[in-house]
mmCIF file of C-alpha atoms and ligand atoms in Angstrom:
data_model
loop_
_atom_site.group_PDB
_atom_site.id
_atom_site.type_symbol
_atom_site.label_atom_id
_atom_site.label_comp_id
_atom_site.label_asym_id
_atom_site.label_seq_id
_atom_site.Cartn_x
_atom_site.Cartn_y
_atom_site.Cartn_z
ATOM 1 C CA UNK O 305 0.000 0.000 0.000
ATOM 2 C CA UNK O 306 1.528 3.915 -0.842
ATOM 3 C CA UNK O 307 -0.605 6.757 -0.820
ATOM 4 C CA UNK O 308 0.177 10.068 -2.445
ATOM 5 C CA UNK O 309 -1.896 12.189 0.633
ATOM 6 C CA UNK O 310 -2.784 10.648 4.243
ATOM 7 C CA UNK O 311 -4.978 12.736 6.636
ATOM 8 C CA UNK O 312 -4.437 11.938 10.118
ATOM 9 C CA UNK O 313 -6.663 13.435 13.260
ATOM 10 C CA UNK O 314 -7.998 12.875 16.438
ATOM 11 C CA UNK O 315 -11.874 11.744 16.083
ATOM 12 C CA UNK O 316 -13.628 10.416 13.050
ATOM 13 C CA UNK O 317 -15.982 12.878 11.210
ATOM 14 C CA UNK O 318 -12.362 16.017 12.147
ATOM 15 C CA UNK O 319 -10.896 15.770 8.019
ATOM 16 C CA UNK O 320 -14.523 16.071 6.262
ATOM 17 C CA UNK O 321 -14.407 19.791 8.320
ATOM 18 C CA UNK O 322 -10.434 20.404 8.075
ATOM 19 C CA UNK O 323 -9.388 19.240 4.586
ATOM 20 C CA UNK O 324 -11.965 16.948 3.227
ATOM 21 C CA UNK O 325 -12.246 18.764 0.084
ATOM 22 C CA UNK O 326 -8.635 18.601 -0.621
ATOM 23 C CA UNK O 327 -8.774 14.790 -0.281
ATOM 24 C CA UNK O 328 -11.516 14.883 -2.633
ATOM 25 C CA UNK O 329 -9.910 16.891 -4.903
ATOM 26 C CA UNK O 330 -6.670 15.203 -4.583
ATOM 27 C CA UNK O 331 -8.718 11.939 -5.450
ATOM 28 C CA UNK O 332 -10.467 13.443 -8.228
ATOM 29 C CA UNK O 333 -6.642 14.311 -9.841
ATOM 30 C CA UNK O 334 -6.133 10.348 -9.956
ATOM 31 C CA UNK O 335 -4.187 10.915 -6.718
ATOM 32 C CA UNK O 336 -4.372 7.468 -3.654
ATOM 33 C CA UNK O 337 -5.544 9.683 -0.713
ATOM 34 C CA UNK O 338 -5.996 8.196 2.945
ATOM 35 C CA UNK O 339 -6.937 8.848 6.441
ATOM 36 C CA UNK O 340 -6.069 7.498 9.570
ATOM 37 C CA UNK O 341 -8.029 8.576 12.610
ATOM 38 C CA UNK O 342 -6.534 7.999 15.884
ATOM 39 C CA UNK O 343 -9.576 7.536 18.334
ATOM 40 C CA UNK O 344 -12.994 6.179 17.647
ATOM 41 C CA UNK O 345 -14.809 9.212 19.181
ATOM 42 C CA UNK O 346 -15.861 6.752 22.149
ATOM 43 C CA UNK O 347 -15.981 9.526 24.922
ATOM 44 C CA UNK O 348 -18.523 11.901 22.675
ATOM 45 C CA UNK O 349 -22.315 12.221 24.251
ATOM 46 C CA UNK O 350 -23.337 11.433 20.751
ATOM 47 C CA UNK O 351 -23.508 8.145 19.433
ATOM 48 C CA UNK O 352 -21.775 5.380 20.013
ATOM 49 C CA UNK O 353 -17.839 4.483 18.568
ATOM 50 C CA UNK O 354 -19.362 1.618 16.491
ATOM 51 C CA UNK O 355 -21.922 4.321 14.739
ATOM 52 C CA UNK O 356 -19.261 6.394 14.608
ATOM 53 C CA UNK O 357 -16.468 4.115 12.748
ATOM 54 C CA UNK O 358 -19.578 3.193 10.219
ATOM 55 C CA UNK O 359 -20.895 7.192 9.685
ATOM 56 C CA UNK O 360 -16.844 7.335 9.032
ATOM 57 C CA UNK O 361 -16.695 4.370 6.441
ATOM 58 C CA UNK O 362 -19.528 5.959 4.679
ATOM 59 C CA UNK O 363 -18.040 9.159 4.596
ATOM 60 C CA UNK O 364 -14.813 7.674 3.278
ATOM 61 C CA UNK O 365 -16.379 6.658 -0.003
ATOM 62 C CA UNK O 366 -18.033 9.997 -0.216
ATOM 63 C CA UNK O 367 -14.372 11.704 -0.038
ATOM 64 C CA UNK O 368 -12.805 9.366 -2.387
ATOM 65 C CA UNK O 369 -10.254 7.524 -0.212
ATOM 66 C CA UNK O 370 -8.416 4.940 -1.208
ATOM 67 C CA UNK O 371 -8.254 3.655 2.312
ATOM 68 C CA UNK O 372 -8.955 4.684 5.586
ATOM 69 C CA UNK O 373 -8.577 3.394 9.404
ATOM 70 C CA UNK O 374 -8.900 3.899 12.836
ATOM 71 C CA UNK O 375 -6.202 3.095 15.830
ATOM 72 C CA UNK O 376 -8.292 3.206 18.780
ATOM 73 C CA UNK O 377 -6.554 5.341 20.856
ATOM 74 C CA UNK O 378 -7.901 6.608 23.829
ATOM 75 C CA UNK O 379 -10.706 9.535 23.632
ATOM 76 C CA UNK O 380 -10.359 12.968 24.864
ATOM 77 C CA UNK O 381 -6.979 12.025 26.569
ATOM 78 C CA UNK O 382 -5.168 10.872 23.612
ATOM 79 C CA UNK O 383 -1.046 11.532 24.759
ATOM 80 C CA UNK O 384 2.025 11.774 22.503
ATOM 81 C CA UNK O 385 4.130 8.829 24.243
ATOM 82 C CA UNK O 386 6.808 6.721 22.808
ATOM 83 C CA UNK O 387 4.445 4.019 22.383
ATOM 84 C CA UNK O 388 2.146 6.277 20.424
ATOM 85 C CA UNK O 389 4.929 7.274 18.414
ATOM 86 C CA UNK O 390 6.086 4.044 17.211
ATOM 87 C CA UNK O 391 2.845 2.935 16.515
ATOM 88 C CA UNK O 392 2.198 5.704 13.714
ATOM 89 C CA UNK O 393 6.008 5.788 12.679
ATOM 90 C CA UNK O 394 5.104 1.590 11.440
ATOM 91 C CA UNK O 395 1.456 3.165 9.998
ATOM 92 C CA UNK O 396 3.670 5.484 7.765
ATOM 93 C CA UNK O 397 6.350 2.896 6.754
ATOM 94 C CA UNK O 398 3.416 0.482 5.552
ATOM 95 C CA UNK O 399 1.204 3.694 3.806
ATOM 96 C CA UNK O 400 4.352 5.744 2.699
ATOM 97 C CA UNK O 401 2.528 8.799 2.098
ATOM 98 C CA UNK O 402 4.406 11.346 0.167
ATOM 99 C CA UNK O 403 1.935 14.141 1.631
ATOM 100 C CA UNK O 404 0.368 14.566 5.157
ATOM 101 C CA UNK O 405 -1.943 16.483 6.440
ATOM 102 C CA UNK O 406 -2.308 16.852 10.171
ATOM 103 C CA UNK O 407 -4.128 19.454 12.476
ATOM 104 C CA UNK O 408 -2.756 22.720 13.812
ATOM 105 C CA UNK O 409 -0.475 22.142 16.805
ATOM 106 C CA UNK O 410 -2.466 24.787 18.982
ATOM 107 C CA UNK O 411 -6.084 23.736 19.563
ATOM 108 C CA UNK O 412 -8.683 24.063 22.371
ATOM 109 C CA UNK O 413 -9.144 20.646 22.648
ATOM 110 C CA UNK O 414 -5.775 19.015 23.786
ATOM 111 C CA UNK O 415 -6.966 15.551 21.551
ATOM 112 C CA UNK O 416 -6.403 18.335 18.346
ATOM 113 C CA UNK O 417 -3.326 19.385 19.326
ATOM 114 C CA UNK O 418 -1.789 16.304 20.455
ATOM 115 C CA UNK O 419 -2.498 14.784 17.089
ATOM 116 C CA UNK O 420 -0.699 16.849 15.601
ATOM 117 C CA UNK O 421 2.418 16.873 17.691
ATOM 118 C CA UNK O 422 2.028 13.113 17.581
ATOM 119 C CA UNK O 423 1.977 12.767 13.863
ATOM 120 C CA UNK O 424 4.645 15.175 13.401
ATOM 121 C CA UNK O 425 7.155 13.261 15.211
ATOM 122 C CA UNK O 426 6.110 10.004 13.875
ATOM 123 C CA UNK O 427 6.650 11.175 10.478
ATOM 124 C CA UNK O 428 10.504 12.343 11.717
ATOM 125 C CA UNK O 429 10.817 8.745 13.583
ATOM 126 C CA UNK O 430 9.650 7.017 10.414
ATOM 127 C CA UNK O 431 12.699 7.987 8.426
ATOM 128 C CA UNK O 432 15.182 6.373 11.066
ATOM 129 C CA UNK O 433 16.919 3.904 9.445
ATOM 130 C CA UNK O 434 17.779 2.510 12.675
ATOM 131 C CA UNK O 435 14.566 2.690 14.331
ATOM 132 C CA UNK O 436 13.595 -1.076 15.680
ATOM 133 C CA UNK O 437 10.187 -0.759 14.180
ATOM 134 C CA UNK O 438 10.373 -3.310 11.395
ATOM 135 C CA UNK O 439 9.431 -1.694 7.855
ATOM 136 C CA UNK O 440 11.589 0.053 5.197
ATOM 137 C CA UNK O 441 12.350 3.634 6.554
ATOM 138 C CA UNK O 442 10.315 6.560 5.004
ATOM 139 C CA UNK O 443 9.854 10.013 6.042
ATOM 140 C CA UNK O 444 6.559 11.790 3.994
ATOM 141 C CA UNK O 445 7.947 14.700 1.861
ATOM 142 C CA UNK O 446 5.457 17.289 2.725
ATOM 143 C CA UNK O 447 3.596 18.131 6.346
ATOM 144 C CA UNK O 448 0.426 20.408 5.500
ATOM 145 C CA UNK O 449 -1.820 21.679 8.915
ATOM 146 C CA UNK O 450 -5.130 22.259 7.958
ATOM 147 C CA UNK O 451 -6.371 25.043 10.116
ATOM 148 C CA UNK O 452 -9.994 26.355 9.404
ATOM 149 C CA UNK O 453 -10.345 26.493 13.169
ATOM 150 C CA UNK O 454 -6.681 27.109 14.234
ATOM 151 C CA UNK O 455 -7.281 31.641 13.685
ATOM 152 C CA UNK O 456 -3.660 31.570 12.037
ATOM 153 C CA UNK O 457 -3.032 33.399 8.749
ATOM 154 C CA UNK O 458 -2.819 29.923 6.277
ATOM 155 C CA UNK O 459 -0.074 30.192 4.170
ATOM 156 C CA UNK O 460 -1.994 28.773 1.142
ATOM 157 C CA UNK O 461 -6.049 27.860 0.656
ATOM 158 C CA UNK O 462 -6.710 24.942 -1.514
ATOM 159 C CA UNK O 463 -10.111 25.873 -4.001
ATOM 160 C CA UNK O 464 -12.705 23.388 -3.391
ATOM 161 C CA UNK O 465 -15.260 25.111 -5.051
ATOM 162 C CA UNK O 466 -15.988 21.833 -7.136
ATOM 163 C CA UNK O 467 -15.368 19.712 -4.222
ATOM 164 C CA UNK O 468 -17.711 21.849 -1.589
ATOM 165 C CA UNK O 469 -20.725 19.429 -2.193
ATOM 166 C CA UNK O 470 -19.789 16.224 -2.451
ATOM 167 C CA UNK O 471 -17.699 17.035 1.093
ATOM 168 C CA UNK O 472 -21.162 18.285 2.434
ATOM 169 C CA UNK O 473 -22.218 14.923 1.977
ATOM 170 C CA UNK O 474 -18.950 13.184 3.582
ATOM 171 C CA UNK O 475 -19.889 15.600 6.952
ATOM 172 C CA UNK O 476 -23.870 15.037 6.923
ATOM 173 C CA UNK O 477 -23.023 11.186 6.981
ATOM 174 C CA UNK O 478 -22.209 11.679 10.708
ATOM 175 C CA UNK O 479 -26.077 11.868 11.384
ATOM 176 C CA UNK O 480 -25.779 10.077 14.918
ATOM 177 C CA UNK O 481 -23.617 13.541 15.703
ATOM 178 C CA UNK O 482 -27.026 15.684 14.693
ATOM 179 C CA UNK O 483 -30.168 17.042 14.982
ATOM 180 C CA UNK O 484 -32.189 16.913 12.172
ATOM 181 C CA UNK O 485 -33.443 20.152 10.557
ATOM 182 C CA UNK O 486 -36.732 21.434 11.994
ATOM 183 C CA UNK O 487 -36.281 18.438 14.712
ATOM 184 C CA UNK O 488 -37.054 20.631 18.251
ATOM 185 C CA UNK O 489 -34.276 21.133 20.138
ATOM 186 C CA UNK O 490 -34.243 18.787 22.699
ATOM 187 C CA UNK O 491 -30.416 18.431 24.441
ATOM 188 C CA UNK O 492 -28.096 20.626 23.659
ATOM 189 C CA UNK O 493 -25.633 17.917 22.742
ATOM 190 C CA UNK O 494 -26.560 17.493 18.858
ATOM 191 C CA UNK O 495 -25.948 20.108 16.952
ATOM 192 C CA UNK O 496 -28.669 21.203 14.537
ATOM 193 C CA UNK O 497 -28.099 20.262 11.013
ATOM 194 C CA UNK O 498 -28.685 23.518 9.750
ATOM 195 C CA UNK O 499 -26.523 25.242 12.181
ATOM 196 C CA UNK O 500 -23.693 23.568 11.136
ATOM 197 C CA UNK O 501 -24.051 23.448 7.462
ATOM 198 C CA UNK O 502 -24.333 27.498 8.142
ATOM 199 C CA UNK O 503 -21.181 27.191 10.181
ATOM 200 C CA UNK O 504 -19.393 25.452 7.622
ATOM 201 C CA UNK O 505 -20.228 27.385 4.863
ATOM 202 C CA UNK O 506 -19.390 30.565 6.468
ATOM 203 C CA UNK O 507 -15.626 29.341 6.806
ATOM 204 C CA UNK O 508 -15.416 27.573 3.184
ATOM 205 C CA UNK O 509 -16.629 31.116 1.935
ATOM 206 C CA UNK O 510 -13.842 33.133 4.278
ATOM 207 C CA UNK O 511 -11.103 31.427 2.881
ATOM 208 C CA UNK O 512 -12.110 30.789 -0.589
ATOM 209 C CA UNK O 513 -13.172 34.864 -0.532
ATOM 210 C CA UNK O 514 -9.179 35.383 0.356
ATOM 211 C CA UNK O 515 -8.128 33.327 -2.715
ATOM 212 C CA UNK O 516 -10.974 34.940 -5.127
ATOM 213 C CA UNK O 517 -13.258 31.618 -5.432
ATOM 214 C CA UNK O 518 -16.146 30.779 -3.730
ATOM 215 C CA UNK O 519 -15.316 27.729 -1.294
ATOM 216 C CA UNK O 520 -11.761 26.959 0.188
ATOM 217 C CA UNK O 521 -9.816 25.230 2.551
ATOM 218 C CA UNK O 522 -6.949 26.745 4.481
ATOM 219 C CA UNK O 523 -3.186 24.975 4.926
ATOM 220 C CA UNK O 524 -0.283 26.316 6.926
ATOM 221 C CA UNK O 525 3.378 24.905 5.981
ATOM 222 C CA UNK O 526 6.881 25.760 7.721
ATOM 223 C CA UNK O 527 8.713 26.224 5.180
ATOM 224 C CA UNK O 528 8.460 28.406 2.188
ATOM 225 C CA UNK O 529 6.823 27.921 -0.763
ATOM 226 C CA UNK O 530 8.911 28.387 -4.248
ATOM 227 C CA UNK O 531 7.631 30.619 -7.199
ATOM 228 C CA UNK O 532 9.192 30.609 -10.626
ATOM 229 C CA UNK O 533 6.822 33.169 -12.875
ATOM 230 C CA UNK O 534 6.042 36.190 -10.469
ATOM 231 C CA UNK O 535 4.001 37.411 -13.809
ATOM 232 C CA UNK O 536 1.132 34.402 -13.599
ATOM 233 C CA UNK O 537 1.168 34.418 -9.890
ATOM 234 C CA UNK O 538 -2.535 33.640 -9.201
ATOM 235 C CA UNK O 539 -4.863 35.850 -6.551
ATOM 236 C CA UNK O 540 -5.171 39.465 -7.135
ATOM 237 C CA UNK O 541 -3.584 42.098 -4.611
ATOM 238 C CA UNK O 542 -6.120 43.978 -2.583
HETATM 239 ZN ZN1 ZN E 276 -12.056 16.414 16.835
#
């Protein structure tokens, strides 16, 4: 198995809001995309991690994947320990993804940030040739953070104005994590449908607006990005 892109985060149903519209599009381009969530959601008041790993599955063939998982970890106190580590450096040996995409490392919930931490340095610990993990060493080329909900300046936004409704669909297949529309709101623990296809549109259109399309989806990288034709640079100055 070698994927060109693997997503990586905490609970099922946190790509289809981060980047799921890059994986789609990334699929769409003939590109093997993949996604690896590290807990099953178990410690959520809504549904159960069964529903949850299912609602995911679905969602996975809405998005296009070539291949997705999840590592049961543990809920809402998943820690970066060596164990942890080693477990996703062997994941990334046996997927080889060129590409990852992980969350923001500064999150409210610690599960987020942790995540990301934890996939960063299993990617590094991947690449050790003498790491006694089994597996052919191989450290991804390219670490993306996806960070809609991070309030950082992104350093690119990926359009996904093609992309923004077939991703809808990946998200509403969570529908043990909602209320439906019109449905009376009863406990404050689902979220109503239409409140969060408002919420999600309202980002989609913030960052596509900065990029001059109509839906996007916001990346930040460490290092710089290289440009050889200043004259077709793309997005106008303000
Ligand atoms: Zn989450």
């Amino acid at each position: 198995m070698s994927l060109d892109v693997l997503a990586m985060a905490a609970h099922p149903d946190d790509v289809e809001q981060t980047c799921g519209g890059t994986l789609i599009r990334m699929a769409e381009m003939g590109y093997r995309t993949g996604v690896l969530d590290l807990t099953a959601g178990d410690m959520g008041t809504r549904g159960t991690p069964e529903q949850r790993i299912e609602e995911s599955q679905a969602a996975a063939r809405h998005m296009l994947l070539a291949w997705r998982d999840n590592q049961h970890m543990p809920d809402a106190r998943l820690e970066n320990t060596i164990t942890a580590r080693m477990t996703l450096a062997m994941r990334i040996r046996e997927l080889k993804p060129r590409v990852v995409i992980l969350p923001y490392w500064e999150a409210r919930h610690p599960d987020h940030y942790h995540a990301s931490t934890l996939g960063y340095e299993a990617c590094f610990l991947a690449g050790l040739q003498q790491l006694p993990i089994g597996g052919e060493p191989h450290r991804p080329f390219k670490i993306l953070y996806s960070t809609p909900y991070a309030g950082v300046n992104p350093t690119f936004v990926v359009d996904i104005t093609g992309q923004y409704e077939r991703r809808a669909r990946a998200i509403l297949a969570y529908g043990s994590q909602f209320r439906p529309k019109g449905a009376a709101k009863k406990s404050k623990v689902h979220l109503g449908l239409d409140e969060l296809e408002g919420e999600m549109n309202q980002l989609a259109r913030h960052y596509g607006q900065m990029i001059g399309v109509k839906y996007g989806e916001p990346f930040f990288i460490k290092e710089l990005m290289k440009v050889d034709d200043v004259v077709e640079m793309e997005v106008r100055s303000v």
